[in-house]
């Protein structure tokens, strides 16, 4: 495998292309010894490069050297990440082993978002996809697709009397909790709405998921909830936040008490992720940036200029599945230190969505809708990792 | 018809290819007389081979001869089974004669599963497909397809007061029973859920079906019900159980009070089917195994490595239709002793699902969903038995 690395140090830029991984490891060890030993961030990058075969988490450090360097994110080698973590399609495996995902979302107003997230998970290869939503949303979401398992268990304030709230909240938690251990990942937020009682119930569900070590991807109104109570995810390494420009702004204001700084975007994202105790944050934008508080990666392969609503929901479903696969992959390799399955999941999900959006746009142009992009997820994945090889 | 048979006996393996059925019958009689007379299992295999033209139920007996031999299942000639039992499309026949199926399943949480089972029955050629489900599930299932006849008659505990339960249970049974005699086969279980009151009502329906000699395919939560009360199917030769890996494990533990033994899988399946009094069991897996307590068959033509939820529902619908056709075929031939229409239905259903899954996977790869497989049922059947010939 050819490995390309750009390194800026005090003496200027060097571009080095090495022929194989061993050369890279030798080279990186040399660098580690002589150049950048004092930077934990750079050491972490090197570690990840070695752990995952040099295809992600490249570092780009400018200015005054690594110890005090300004960090810009380099493009992750997302295709190699996807190839590495996507499981082999082995006929000996049985239902559930390729992933069981649950989306917490869907209320009286929003039904499309949880559907997009849940169906995207199936379309890239998960075996089972559940949705936990309100009673009003349930028949509509079921109606979109018989492939989903939809649980009408959430409640909004308008349907619950004040004196019932405690018992209803308890029942909601119990109904979701009995399923919790079966899931490889939760997606919290698509189409959740902002009803205070519902959000209280979802807080309880998130706390329970955290106790059970269930990875959790948080998007949409889930980010509204988390921004108002950062302790819900603080220090939880299996949490991923996927803010868009406005959600990111609110997060920065709340957590760092400052404004978004586009000039130092990777560094600010790194600070934010670190401040929330090492959660992984996928900042969506023209280029997506991902940080877990230790490293920063960029994904910017061409997607689509269409910004139709719902693409974030696809992303959240894909990140959930890819993160689960990365976690399984780490376990199978018994590589407890490889870590950052959530980072890998974000890189893979971001890149796949962009590729699918690009395919859909090539066909539908201005008329491209989210459903068109979902229909391109399979082909996009197939182009990178043919199922027959698996 | 050329008939190929492999027989392992004490003196080693012989492969014999005979030119026609008569030669085969003579040859098998000879074998019966001289080699394996002491084995009732092998005699049964021979009987079935003669009854159905030598295209299924091959026996493979290893080790110390038939009497004490270890049994491994040989591949059934599923295509020939399908050609034999699928009815001719005769314009003089009227609605209903190609099969009337009912699925008992569908509750507040699950609506996809009964839909998959019921629509699959229609897609392979049944004339009418009914679903008996709860009131909540009914509009959703109706919405999936106008082709189905959906009866909102089942009730879950949450909608029934304790003092009403007896009368509601009676009403549910009456509403299903009045239709019962019209059905060629029931499928009990897809999306049934585990509500205790609902399962009690379904127990009553199963007992009624048994009294009326209606063949019954049991899958999903129906297997949960049956595993907790084996008497529901014990000794009922028109019952088929279609357990997946986990459901099979629970059945083995309950009925045989032991663990699953993969090394002697065919023999253990045979014991299980015998223990439950000759029900037919289709054990789903990488290869499907089918036993009625007398013979064991294997179906392992290539399917798909995708394990998306819902494929078992397709199977249950197909087994119901094929079993009905096999039963009619026996009756038409006035061959009361030919028996085992449920075995033939399982072989045909398993093989057709695999073929359809393979076609769908060739097109959709990792994005293959259950609905894609259903869309390939028709072509898969057409490839084996063209409708125009019928």
XYZ file of C-alpha atoms in Angstrom:
780
model
C 0.000 0.000 0.000
C 1.416 3.368 -0.929
C 1.243 5.868 1.859
C 1.482 9.566 1.298
C 2.104 11.968 4.103
C 2.638 15.681 4.183
C 4.412 17.050 7.170
C 5.139 20.656 7.903
C 7.807 21.254 10.442
C 10.041 24.096 11.405
C 12.246 23.506 8.421
C 9.469 23.604 5.829
C 7.216 21.157 4.062
C 8.285 17.663 3.093
C 6.194 15.339 1.038
C 7.161 11.717 1.354
C 5.699 8.847 -0.573
C 6.514 5.422 0.790
C 5.898 2.166 -0.978
C 4.449 0.083 1.747
C 3.181 0.092 5.264
C 6.387 -1.187 6.796
C 8.328 1.650 5.308
C 5.726 3.989 6.665
C 5.936 2.561 10.136
C 9.718 2.812 10.089
C 9.506 6.307 8.758
C 6.909 7.362 11.252
C 8.901 5.855 14.107
C 11.834 7.908 12.986
C 9.715 11.011 12.906
C 8.264 10.201 16.248
C 11.707 9.922 17.728
C 13.208 13.004 16.230
C 10.608 15.578 15.444
C 7.357 15.617 17.284
C 7.731 13.615 20.408
C 6.325 16.313 22.575
C 2.945 16.386 20.843
C 0.359 13.953 22.195
C -1.929 14.846 19.315
C 0.646 13.908 16.744
C 1.583 10.720 18.584
C -2.068 9.781 18.566
C -2.241 10.390 14.821
C 0.738 8.143 14.275
C -0.760 5.490 16.463
C -4.009 5.549 14.512
C -2.199 5.482 11.217
C -0.422 2.344 12.333
C -3.514 0.769 13.852
C -5.636 1.195 10.752
C -3.085 0.723 8.037
C -2.305 4.312 7.308
C -5.589 5.143 5.647
C -7.030 7.669 8.036
C -6.326 10.353 10.514
C -3.436 12.035 8.743
C -2.177 15.039 10.582
C -1.254 18.359 9.163
C 0.607 20.531 11.558
C 1.681 24.004 10.673
C 3.569 26.882 12.106
C 5.711 26.586 15.164
C 6.150 22.810 15.174
C 3.979 20.178 16.669
C 4.146 21.104 20.288
C 2.588 24.461 19.722
C 1.452 23.880 16.143
C -1.701 25.036 14.490
C -3.646 22.049 13.314
C -5.436 21.715 10.031
C -7.230 18.528 9.180
C -6.057 16.506 6.210
C -8.350 14.411 4.102
C -9.012 10.980 5.596
C -8.633 8.002 3.298
C -12.300 7.196 3.717
C -12.446 4.497 1.062
C -9.838 2.450 2.858
C -11.674 2.972 6.137
C -14.878 1.709 4.529
C -13.145 -1.315 3.056
C -11.554 -2.128 6.354
C -14.608 -1.942 8.604
C -17.398 -3.205 6.341
C -17.941 -6.837 7.303
C -17.490 -9.729 4.950
C -20.815 -11.123 3.740
C -20.448 -14.608 5.123
C -23.377 -16.980 4.533
C -22.640 -18.638 7.864
C -23.645 -15.509 9.730
C -27.192 -15.177 10.951
C -29.737 -12.391 11.252
C -28.560 -9.542 13.439
C -24.853 -10.094 13.152
C -24.457 -7.358 10.525
C -26.022 -4.790 12.830
C -29.145 -3.898 14.793
C -29.872 -0.186 14.915
C -32.554 1.836 16.688
C -33.647 5.380 15.906
C -35.239 7.381 18.726
C -37.342 9.950 16.924
C -40.583 10.658 15.138
C -43.412 12.692 16.596
C -46.690 14.255 15.515
C -44.903 16.718 13.251
C -41.911 14.765 11.979
C -42.026 11.324 10.445
C -39.689 11.505 7.439
C -36.485 12.068 9.395
C -36.556 8.869 11.502
C -37.578 6.896 8.418
C -34.620 8.252 6.427
C -32.185 7.368 9.214
C -33.609 3.891 9.805
C -33.964 2.850 6.168
C -30.461 4.125 5.358
C -29.081 1.776 7.997
C -30.749 -1.178 6.248
C -29.710 -0.019 2.793
C -26.037 -0.121 3.629
C -26.268 -3.568 5.159
C -27.638 -3.582 8.715
C -29.928 -6.533 9.420
C -32.534 -4.893 11.634
C -33.650 -1.308 12.018
C -36.061 -0.169 14.720
C -37.755 3.191 15.304
C -39.077 4.345 18.672
C -41.540 7.179 18.098
C -44.820 8.635 19.319
C -48.152 6.935 18.738
C -49.149 9.499 16.151
C -46.004 9.028 14.123
C -45.997 5.251 14.205
C -48.546 4.245 11.547
C -47.096 6.788 9.128
C -43.513 5.589 9.568
C -44.649 1.960 9.347
C -46.436 2.868 6.169
C -43.260 4.192 4.532
C -41.733 0.731 4.670
C -42.605 -2.711 5.985
C -38.876 -3.284 6.501
C -38.762 -1.211 9.694
C -39.853 -2.275 13.158
C -41.658 0.709 14.617
C -42.513 1.012 18.319
C -45.162 3.607 19.220
C -43.909 4.247 22.750
C -42.956 7.914 23.092
C -45.439 10.445 24.440
C -45.768 14.204 23.995
C -47.084 16.640 26.623
C -50.431 17.114 24.914
C -51.381 13.496 25.502
C -50.228 13.220 29.121
C -51.800 14.829 32.186
C -49.409 16.415 34.652
C -50.237 13.889 37.352
C -49.494 11.026 34.965
C -46.124 12.274 33.810
C -43.937 10.400 36.280
C -45.590 7.060 35.618
C -45.679 7.578 31.847
C -41.993 8.548 31.799
C -41.213 5.393 33.744
C -43.211 3.271 31.317
C -41.569 4.843 28.264
C -38.127 4.131 29.675
C -39.105 0.569 30.527
C -40.447 -0.087 27.041
C -37.303 1.173 25.340
C -34.934 -0.340 27.903
C -36.160 -3.883 27.430
C -34.840 -3.690 23.868
C -31.697 -1.722 24.596
C -29.186 -4.541 24.992
C -30.064 -5.872 21.563
C -28.916 -2.763 19.736
C -25.463 -2.121 18.383
C -26.115 1.602 18.138
C -28.807 4.200 18.819
C -29.528 7.257 16.720
C -31.169 9.902 18.885
C -32.846 12.898 17.378
C -34.174 12.576 13.832
C -37.666 14.047 13.935
C -37.731 14.060 17.715
C -39.347 17.467 18.046
C -38.917 19.704 21.073
C -41.733 18.759 23.372
C -40.318 19.159 26.893
C -41.884 15.993 28.305
C -40.744 13.913 25.346
C -37.216 15.306 25.639
C -37.161 14.461 29.354
C -38.042 10.878 28.478
C -35.321 10.814 25.827
C -32.794 12.101 28.378
C -33.639 9.080 30.519
C -33.215 6.791 27.509
C -29.812 8.315 26.753
C -28.668 7.855 30.331
C -29.764 4.239 30.206
C -27.969 3.681 26.882
C -24.812 5.139 28.357
C -25.005 2.851 31.387
C -25.393 -0.070 28.994
C -22.471 1.109 26.837
C -24.627 1.402 23.734
C -23.001 3.728 21.184
C -25.198 6.722 20.429
C -25.273 9.045 17.437
C -27.004 12.328 18.200
C -28.495 14.530 15.510
C -31.262 17.055 14.952
C -33.406 17.734 18.002
C -31.203 15.350 19.955
C -28.493 18.006 19.600
C -30.903 20.612 20.954
C -31.370 18.375 23.978
C -27.655 17.733 24.409
C -26.707 21.382 23.957
C -29.012 22.277 26.811
C -27.498 19.552 28.987
C -23.962 18.666 27.945
C -23.604 16.276 30.878
C -25.760 13.823 28.927
C -22.755 13.021 26.734
C -19.790 14.550 28.541
C -16.994 11.992 28.724
C -18.950 9.329 26.844
C -16.546 7.976 24.248
C -19.264 6.093 22.420
C -21.232 9.264 21.638
C -21.179 11.021 18.275
C -22.637 14.474 17.651
C -23.385 15.418 14.033
C -24.162 19.163 14.082
C -24.925 21.250 11.014
C -23.833 24.864 10.846
C -26.481 26.223 13.228
C -26.338 23.323 15.661
C -22.562 23.674 15.716
C -22.817 27.373 16.456
C -25.034 26.694 19.458
C -22.693 23.976 20.696
C -19.650 26.247 20.444
C -21.476 29.045 22.253
C -22.669 26.740 25.000
C -19.560 24.660 25.545
C -16.743 27.112 24.726
C -18.640 30.334 25.364
C -17.332 31.868 22.168
C -18.153 32.353 18.494
C -17.401 29.984 15.649
C -13.954 30.683 14.261
C -13.700 29.576 10.654
C -10.003 30.396 10.413
C -9.116 27.836 13.034
C -11.989 25.454 12.394
C -10.111 22.157 12.990
C -8.521 23.434 16.165
C -11.795 24.777 17.499
C -13.535 21.511 16.732
C -10.778 19.653 18.523
C -11.191 21.941 21.528
C -14.938 21.433 21.513
C -14.660 17.645 21.398
C -12.062 17.750 24.155
C -14.214 20.082 26.225
C -17.127 17.623 26.028
C -14.810 14.934 27.307
C -13.825 13.107 24.157
C -17.116 12.657 22.363
C -16.727 12.449 18.591
C -18.074 15.427 16.694
C -18.819 15.398 12.994
C -19.167 19.005 11.924
C -21.172 18.989 8.701
C -20.321 21.509 6.036
C -18.876 21.968 2.586
C -16.111 19.799 3.973
C -17.023 17.617 6.927
C -14.642 17.752 9.876
C -14.459 15.033 12.509
C -12.728 15.170 15.855
C -12.709 13.071 18.992
C -10.733 15.623 20.970
C -7.463 13.995 20.013
C -7.333 14.042 16.226
C -9.106 15.930 13.453
C -10.020 14.498 10.070
C -11.567 15.964 7.002
C -13.907 14.355 4.486
C -14.553 16.404 1.399
C -15.026 14.100 -1.569
C -17.536 15.616 -3.961
C -21.148 15.247 -2.898
C -24.013 17.284 -4.225
C -24.826 20.983 -4.230
C -28.456 20.149 -3.425
C -29.276 20.828 0.220
C -32.671 19.171 0.419
C -33.677 18.328 3.982
C -33.085 14.824 5.234
C -29.483 14.246 4.192
C -28.376 14.589 7.807
C -30.750 11.778 8.702
C -29.126 9.496 6.130
C -25.768 10.418 7.624
C -26.822 9.589 11.172
C -28.095 6.139 10.129
C -24.915 5.411 8.184
C -22.617 6.584 10.967
C -24.486 4.312 13.389
C -23.956 1.254 11.209
C -20.349 2.004 10.290
C -19.447 2.715 13.921
C -20.947 -0.624 14.942
C -18.969 -2.364 12.244
C -15.765 -0.579 13.265
C -16.377 -1.612 16.863
C -16.919 -5.246 15.849
C -13.866 -5.073 13.639
C -11.752 -3.860 16.573
C -13.127 -6.654 18.744
C -12.468 -9.286 16.095
C -8.894 -8.086 15.786
C -8.788 -8.083 19.582
C -7.292 -4.655 19.218
C -8.586 -2.942 22.305
C -6.275 -0.022 21.793
C -7.288 0.628 18.173
C -10.135 2.705 19.548
C -12.111 5.381 17.866
C -14.720 3.244 16.123
C -16.899 6.344 16.293
C -14.286 8.342 14.389
C -14.058 5.651 11.732
C -17.846 5.461 11.580
C -18.039 9.220 10.989
C -15.408 9.161 8.252
C -17.108 6.243 6.508
C -20.634 7.651 6.866
C -19.668 11.103 5.672
C -17.834 9.800 2.644
C -20.546 7.321 1.653
C -23.297 9.933 1.887
C -21.281 12.277 -0.296
C -20.702 9.597 -2.881
C -24.394 8.626 -2.916
C -25.459 12.283 -3.137
C -23.112 12.772 -6.051
C -24.586 9.764 -7.886
C -28.131 10.891 -7.228
C -27.382 14.437 -8.350
C -25.780 13.212 -11.566
C -29.109 11.587 -12.376
C -31.741 13.919 -10.906
C -30.000 17.308 -10.888
C -32.102 20.025 -9.230
C -34.876 17.527 -8.613
C -32.650 15.392 -6.350
C -34.460 14.426 -3.148
C -33.283 12.577 -0.069
C -35.030 9.375 -1.177
C -33.012 9.483 -4.415
C -29.802 9.642 -2.415
C -30.904 6.695 -0.277
C -31.450 4.682 -3.445
C -27.796 5.341 -4.361
C -26.320 4.174 -1.044
C -26.097 0.556 -2.181
C -24.312 1.279 -5.427
C -21.957 3.714 -3.727
C -20.916 1.060 -1.238
C -20.718 -1.588 -3.932
C -18.333 0.569 -5.952
C -15.946 0.645 -3.032
C -16.330 -2.828 -1.568
C -18.037 -5.272 -3.896
C -20.340 -7.603 -2.004
C -19.178 -10.632 -3.954
C -15.638 -10.147 -2.670
C -16.999 -10.049 0.836
C -36.265 -39.582 -15.763
C -32.725 -40.235 -14.704
C -32.399 -40.974 -11.043
C -29.135 -40.666 -9.187
C -28.653 -42.157 -5.780
C -25.654 -42.346 -3.542
C -25.654 -45.035 -0.914
C -23.029 -45.603 1.707
C -23.072 -49.025 3.250
C -20.673 -51.168 5.132
C -18.844 -52.072 1.971
C -18.259 -48.514 0.803
C -19.958 -45.968 -1.439
C -21.807 -46.853 -4.601
C -23.158 -44.354 -7.042
C -25.820 -45.679 -9.321
C -27.462 -43.835 -12.164
C -30.594 -45.415 -13.483
C -32.343 -44.443 -16.662
C -35.914 -44.373 -15.574
C -38.202 -44.613 -12.654
C -39.044 -48.248 -13.107
C -35.432 -49.228 -13.043
C -35.095 -47.176 -9.917
C -38.005 -48.849 -8.225
C -36.644 -52.262 -9.097
C -33.219 -51.278 -7.941
C -34.499 -49.798 -4.741
C -36.591 -52.871 -4.037
C -33.485 -54.916 -4.450
C -31.635 -52.677 -2.044
C -34.497 -52.805 0.354
C -34.404 -56.567 0.349
C -30.729 -57.050 0.662
C -29.069 -54.142 2.364
C -30.938 -52.024 4.769
C -34.060 -53.823 5.733
C -33.514 -53.260 9.379
C -33.735 -49.480 9.136
C -37.223 -48.005 9.290
C -35.770 -44.617 8.389
C -34.213 -45.906 5.249
C -37.326 -47.837 4.275
C -39.247 -44.595 4.665
C -36.786 -42.798 2.409
C -37.221 -45.428 -0.253
C -40.949 -45.200 0.074
C -40.877 -41.470 -0.407
C -38.524 -41.718 -3.345
C -40.990 -44.055 -4.986
C -43.999 -41.953 -4.068
C -42.579 -38.736 -5.456
C -40.580 -39.924 -8.391
C -37.187 -40.111 -6.798
C -36.658 -36.384 -6.574
C -36.513 -35.868 -2.867
C -35.671 -37.349 0.456
C -32.430 -39.066 -0.409
C -30.846 -40.788 2.515
C -27.209 -40.777 3.414
C -26.281 -43.288 6.048
C -22.791 -43.604 7.366
C -20.794 -45.712 9.741
C -21.982 -48.979 11.068
C -24.810 -49.669 8.669
C -28.334 -48.464 8.646
C -29.582 -49.951 11.865
C -27.160 -48.016 14.016
C -25.966 -45.596 11.318
C -25.316 -41.918 11.739
C -27.612 -39.957 9.472
C -26.554 -37.039 7.385
C -29.069 -35.270 5.215
C -28.548 -35.272 1.485
C -29.656 -32.475 -0.756
C -33.280 -32.735 -1.822
C -34.039 -32.339 -5.500
C -36.086 -29.261 -4.785
C -36.598 -28.183 -8.368
C -38.286 -31.449 -9.198
C -40.429 -31.136 -6.074
C -41.486 -27.656 -7.168
C -42.295 -28.822 -10.700
C -44.292 -31.722 -9.379
C -46.450 -29.898 -6.847
C -47.019 -26.516 -8.508
C -50.460 -26.724 -10.094
C -51.104 -26.330 -13.785
C -52.555 -22.918 -14.641
C -55.796 -24.105 -16.108
C -58.228 -21.386 -17.281
C -61.114 -23.605 -16.232
C -60.156 -23.313 -12.589
C -61.808 -20.644 -10.487
C -60.742 -18.246 -7.793
C -59.473 -19.973 -4.717
C -58.454 -23.242 -6.280
C -54.788 -22.245 -6.394
C -54.755 -21.606 -2.683
C -56.307 -19.584 0.111
C -53.881 -18.673 2.848
C -54.320 -16.858 6.153
C -51.624 -15.274 8.250
C -52.303 -14.880 11.962
C -50.051 -12.029 13.011
C -49.558 -8.292 13.125
C -49.823 -6.213 16.263
C -49.081 -2.697 17.447
C -45.340 -3.177 17.036
C -45.092 -5.471 14.033
C -46.771 -4.966 10.709
C -44.074 -5.764 8.149
C -43.763 -9.448 8.997
C -47.397 -10.516 8.336
C -47.393 -8.419 5.181
C -44.259 -10.162 3.893
C -45.741 -13.600 4.584
C -49.136 -12.809 3.056
C -47.900 -11.031 -0.062
C -45.334 -13.771 -0.730
C -48.142 -16.312 -0.812
C -49.860 -14.294 -3.534
C -46.646 -13.656 -5.426
C -46.004 -17.356 -5.931
C -49.505 -18.064 -7.069
C -52.044 -18.334 -4.265
C -55.415 -16.817 -5.133
C -56.342 -15.262 -1.810
C -54.275 -14.119 1.122
C -55.818 -13.029 4.405
C -54.266 -11.461 7.490
C -55.806 -11.634 10.958
C -54.186 -8.947 13.100
C -54.921 -6.402 15.824
C -56.924 -3.256 15.215
C -53.816 -1.080 15.399
C -51.959 -3.096 12.806
C -54.800 -3.437 10.346
C -54.796 -0.051 8.553
C -51.027 -0.162 8.197
C -51.019 -3.658 6.682
C -53.932 -2.753 4.448
C -51.904 0.258 3.364
C -48.957 -1.871 2.253
C -51.100 -3.546 -0.350
C -54.679 -3.555 -1.564
C -54.173 -7.198 -2.587
C -54.537 -8.501 0.957
C -57.712 -9.103 2.930
C -56.976 -7.823 6.411
C -59.184 -8.623 9.426
C -58.684 -6.415 12.501
C -59.876 -8.994 15.019
C -57.052 -9.738 17.448
C -56.778 -7.863 20.732
C -53.843 -7.094 22.996
C -54.033 -6.866 26.793
C -53.784 -3.084 26.848
C -57.103 -2.731 25.059
C -59.057 -5.301 27.089
C -60.223 -5.040 30.696
C -59.664 -8.107 32.853
C -63.380 -8.710 33.278
C -63.868 -8.619 29.504
C -61.133 -11.066 28.629
C -63.194 -14.237 28.526
C -65.851 -12.751 26.271
C -63.312 -11.015 24.022
C -61.321 -14.249 23.632
C -64.516 -16.031 22.661
C -65.370 -13.368 20.117
C -61.877 -13.425 18.600
C -62.056 -17.191 18.154
C -65.528 -16.948 16.644
C -64.430 -14.301 14.158
C -61.458 -16.315 12.963
C -63.244 -19.660 13.097
C -66.012 -18.649 10.747
C -63.347 -18.275 8.057
C -61.265 -21.275 9.028
C -62.744 -23.939 6.777
C -62.045 -21.811 3.723
C -58.286 -21.801 4.219
C -55.858 -24.284 2.766
C -53.190 -23.320 5.244
C -52.572 -20.978 8.157
C -49.339 -19.187 8.944
C -49.187 -18.444 12.657
C -46.631 -16.081 14.064
C -45.227 -13.415 11.769
C -45.354 -10.183 13.781
C -47.605 -11.728 16.401
C -45.803 -10.146 19.339
C -45.775 -11.628 22.793
C -48.759 -10.149 24.508
C -50.061 -12.887 26.853
C -53.752 -12.314 26.137
C -53.199 -12.231 22.390
C -51.145 -15.444 22.581
C -53.918 -17.126 24.581
C -56.372 -16.247 21.819
C -53.969 -17.577 19.192
C -53.629 -20.845 21.136
C -57.399 -21.229 20.840
C -57.202 -20.511 17.097
C -54.482 -23.135 16.665
C -56.514 -25.720 18.541
C -59.489 -24.977 16.340
C -57.367 -25.220 13.182
C -56.087 -28.577 14.325
C -59.586 -29.882 14.932
C -60.487 -28.759 11.433
C -57.368 -30.363 9.941
C -56.078 -27.058 8.570
C -52.343 -27.272 7.927
C -50.448 -24.735 9.993
C -47.004 -23.207 9.482
C -45.596 -21.732 12.674
C -42.878 -19.087 12.688
C -41.605 -16.154 14.742
C -43.599 -15.458 17.886
C -45.768 -18.442 17.056
C -42.708 -20.532 17.838
C -42.349 -18.727 21.157
C -45.925 -19.783 21.906
C -45.424 -23.368 20.768
C -42.138 -23.746 22.632
C -43.900 -22.798 25.839
C -46.676 -25.293 25.122
C -45.533 -28.122 22.859
C -48.897 -29.859 23.200
C -50.316 -27.297 20.786
C -48.603 -29.129 17.917
C -47.538 -32.458 19.398
C -48.569 -35.263 17.075
C -50.109 -32.910 14.524
C -48.804 -34.077 11.151
C -50.050 -30.983 9.368
C -47.916 -28.631 11.479
C -44.654 -27.131 10.287
C -42.224 -25.284 12.551
C -39.672 -23.009 10.883
C -37.167 -22.041 13.601
C -34.110 -19.862 13.056
C -30.933 -20.452 15.038
C -32.199 -18.972 18.307
C -35.703 -20.388 18.051
C -34.226 -23.809 17.315
C -31.989 -23.581 20.359
C -34.999 -22.907 22.583
C -36.964 -25.766 21.014
C -34.111 -28.228 21.539
C -33.701 -27.130 25.150
C -37.409 -27.402 25.845
C -38.217 -30.616 23.999
C -35.001 -32.616 24.324
C -33.618 -30.931 27.432
C -30.184 -30.651 25.867
C -27.975 -28.315 23.859
C -27.825 -27.963 20.086
C -25.328 -30.437 18.661
C -23.963 -29.219 15.355
C -21.950 -32.374 14.733
C -25.078 -34.495 14.592
C -27.442 -31.830 13.337
C -29.593 -34.038 11.054
C -29.947 -36.716 13.695
C -30.829 -34.220 16.391
C -33.410 -32.575 14.146
C -34.900 -35.973 13.418
C -35.098 -36.686 17.147
C -36.724 -33.338 17.796
C -39.364 -33.836 15.108
C -40.014 -37.340 16.408
C -40.223 -36.080 19.987
C -42.888 -33.558 18.976
C -44.854 -36.395 17.456
C -44.038 -36.087 13.781
C -44.444 -32.397 13.124
C -42.287 -31.178 10.259
C -39.428 -28.916 11.296
C -37.546 -26.685 8.893
C -34.365 -25.642 10.638
C -33.166 -22.472 8.928
C -29.457 -21.886 8.529
C -26.625 -21.703 6.055
C -28.130 -24.966 4.808
C -31.769 -25.573 5.661
C -32.592 -28.972 7.160
C -36.084 -30.439 7.138
C -37.346 -33.416 9.096
C -40.702 -34.929 9.884
C -39.304 -37.337 12.421
C -38.825 -40.034 9.797
C -36.556 -38.531 7.148
C -34.150 -35.620 6.965
C -33.569 -33.485 3.883
C -31.239 -30.663 3.157
C -31.765 -27.612 0.959
C -28.657 -25.600 0.321
C -28.814 -24.088 -3.132
C -27.119 -20.707 -3.083
C -29.215 -17.916 -1.640
C -27.858 -14.634 -0.358
C -25.415 -13.727 2.373
C -27.665 -10.807 3.400
C -29.505 -11.520 6.631
C -31.957 -8.638 6.640
C -35.008 -9.300 8.793
C -38.150 -10.554 7.058
C -36.801 -13.401 4.948
C -38.286 -15.910 7.374
C -41.688 -14.351 6.756
C -41.358 -14.895 3.012
C -40.446 -18.494 3.730
C -43.474 -19.111 5.934
C -45.836 -17.765 3.263
C -44.213 -19.880 0.556
C -44.186 -23.051 2.657
C -47.899 -22.560 3.340
C -48.727 -22.340 -0.365
C -46.443 -25.157 -1.507
C -47.707 -27.450 1.279
C -51.261 -26.806 0.174
C -50.338 -27.577 -3.406
C -48.525 -30.759 -2.374
C -51.581 -31.814 -0.409
C -53.873 -31.167 -3.378
C -51.445 -32.980 -5.627
C -51.550 -36.029 -3.366
C -55.330 -35.917 -3.338
C -55.512 -35.590 -7.120
C -53.268 -38.609 -7.474
C -55.464 -40.273 -4.869
C -52.238 -41.220 -3.194
C -53.247 -41.145 0.448
C -50.065 -42.842 1.491
C -47.747 -40.436 -0.320
C -47.976 -38.189 2.718
C -45.581 -35.536 3.819
C -47.000 -32.613 1.870
C -45.540 -30.489 4.640
C -42.090 -31.903 3.944
C -42.481 -31.172 0.243
C -43.780 -27.690 1.032
C -40.723 -26.994 3.166
C -38.305 -28.214 0.511
C -40.023 -26.164 -2.173
C -40.352 -23.030 -0.030
C -36.776 -23.147 1.165
C -35.386 -23.615 -2.299
C -37.552 -20.930 -3.898
C -36.665 -18.355 -1.250
C -32.986 -19.095 -1.760
C -33.288 -18.716 -5.496
C -35.188 -15.430 -5.146
C -32.710 -14.125 -2.571
C -29.881 -14.994 -4.917
C -31.506 -13.076 -7.783
C -32.219 -10.057 -5.591
C -28.691 -10.062 -4.212
C -27.187 -10.225 -7.696
C -28.972 -6.957 -8.406
C -28.982 -5.075 -5.113
C -25.907 -6.469 -3.349
C -25.507 -5.182 0.218
C -28.595 -2.983 -0.199
C -30.835 -6.039 -0.694
C -33.984 -5.797 1.430
C -36.781 -8.279 1.965
C -39.083 -6.442 -0.454
C -36.461 -6.894 -3.183
C -36.476 -10.638 -2.597
C -40.272 -10.771 -2.782
C -40.098 -9.067 -6.160
C -37.910 -11.942 -7.390
C -40.214 -14.777 -6.264
C -42.176 -14.760 -9.510
C -39.175 -14.927 -11.789
C -37.567 -17.624 -9.653
C -40.643 -19.805 -9.978
C -41.015 -19.025 -13.670
C -37.428 -20.149 -14.290
C -38.298 -23.542 -12.876
C -41.841 -24.031 -14.080
C -42.907 -21.645 -16.843
C -46.503 -20.538 -16.445
C -47.259 -20.985 -20.149
C -46.409 -24.669 -19.949
C -48.751 -25.013 -17.014
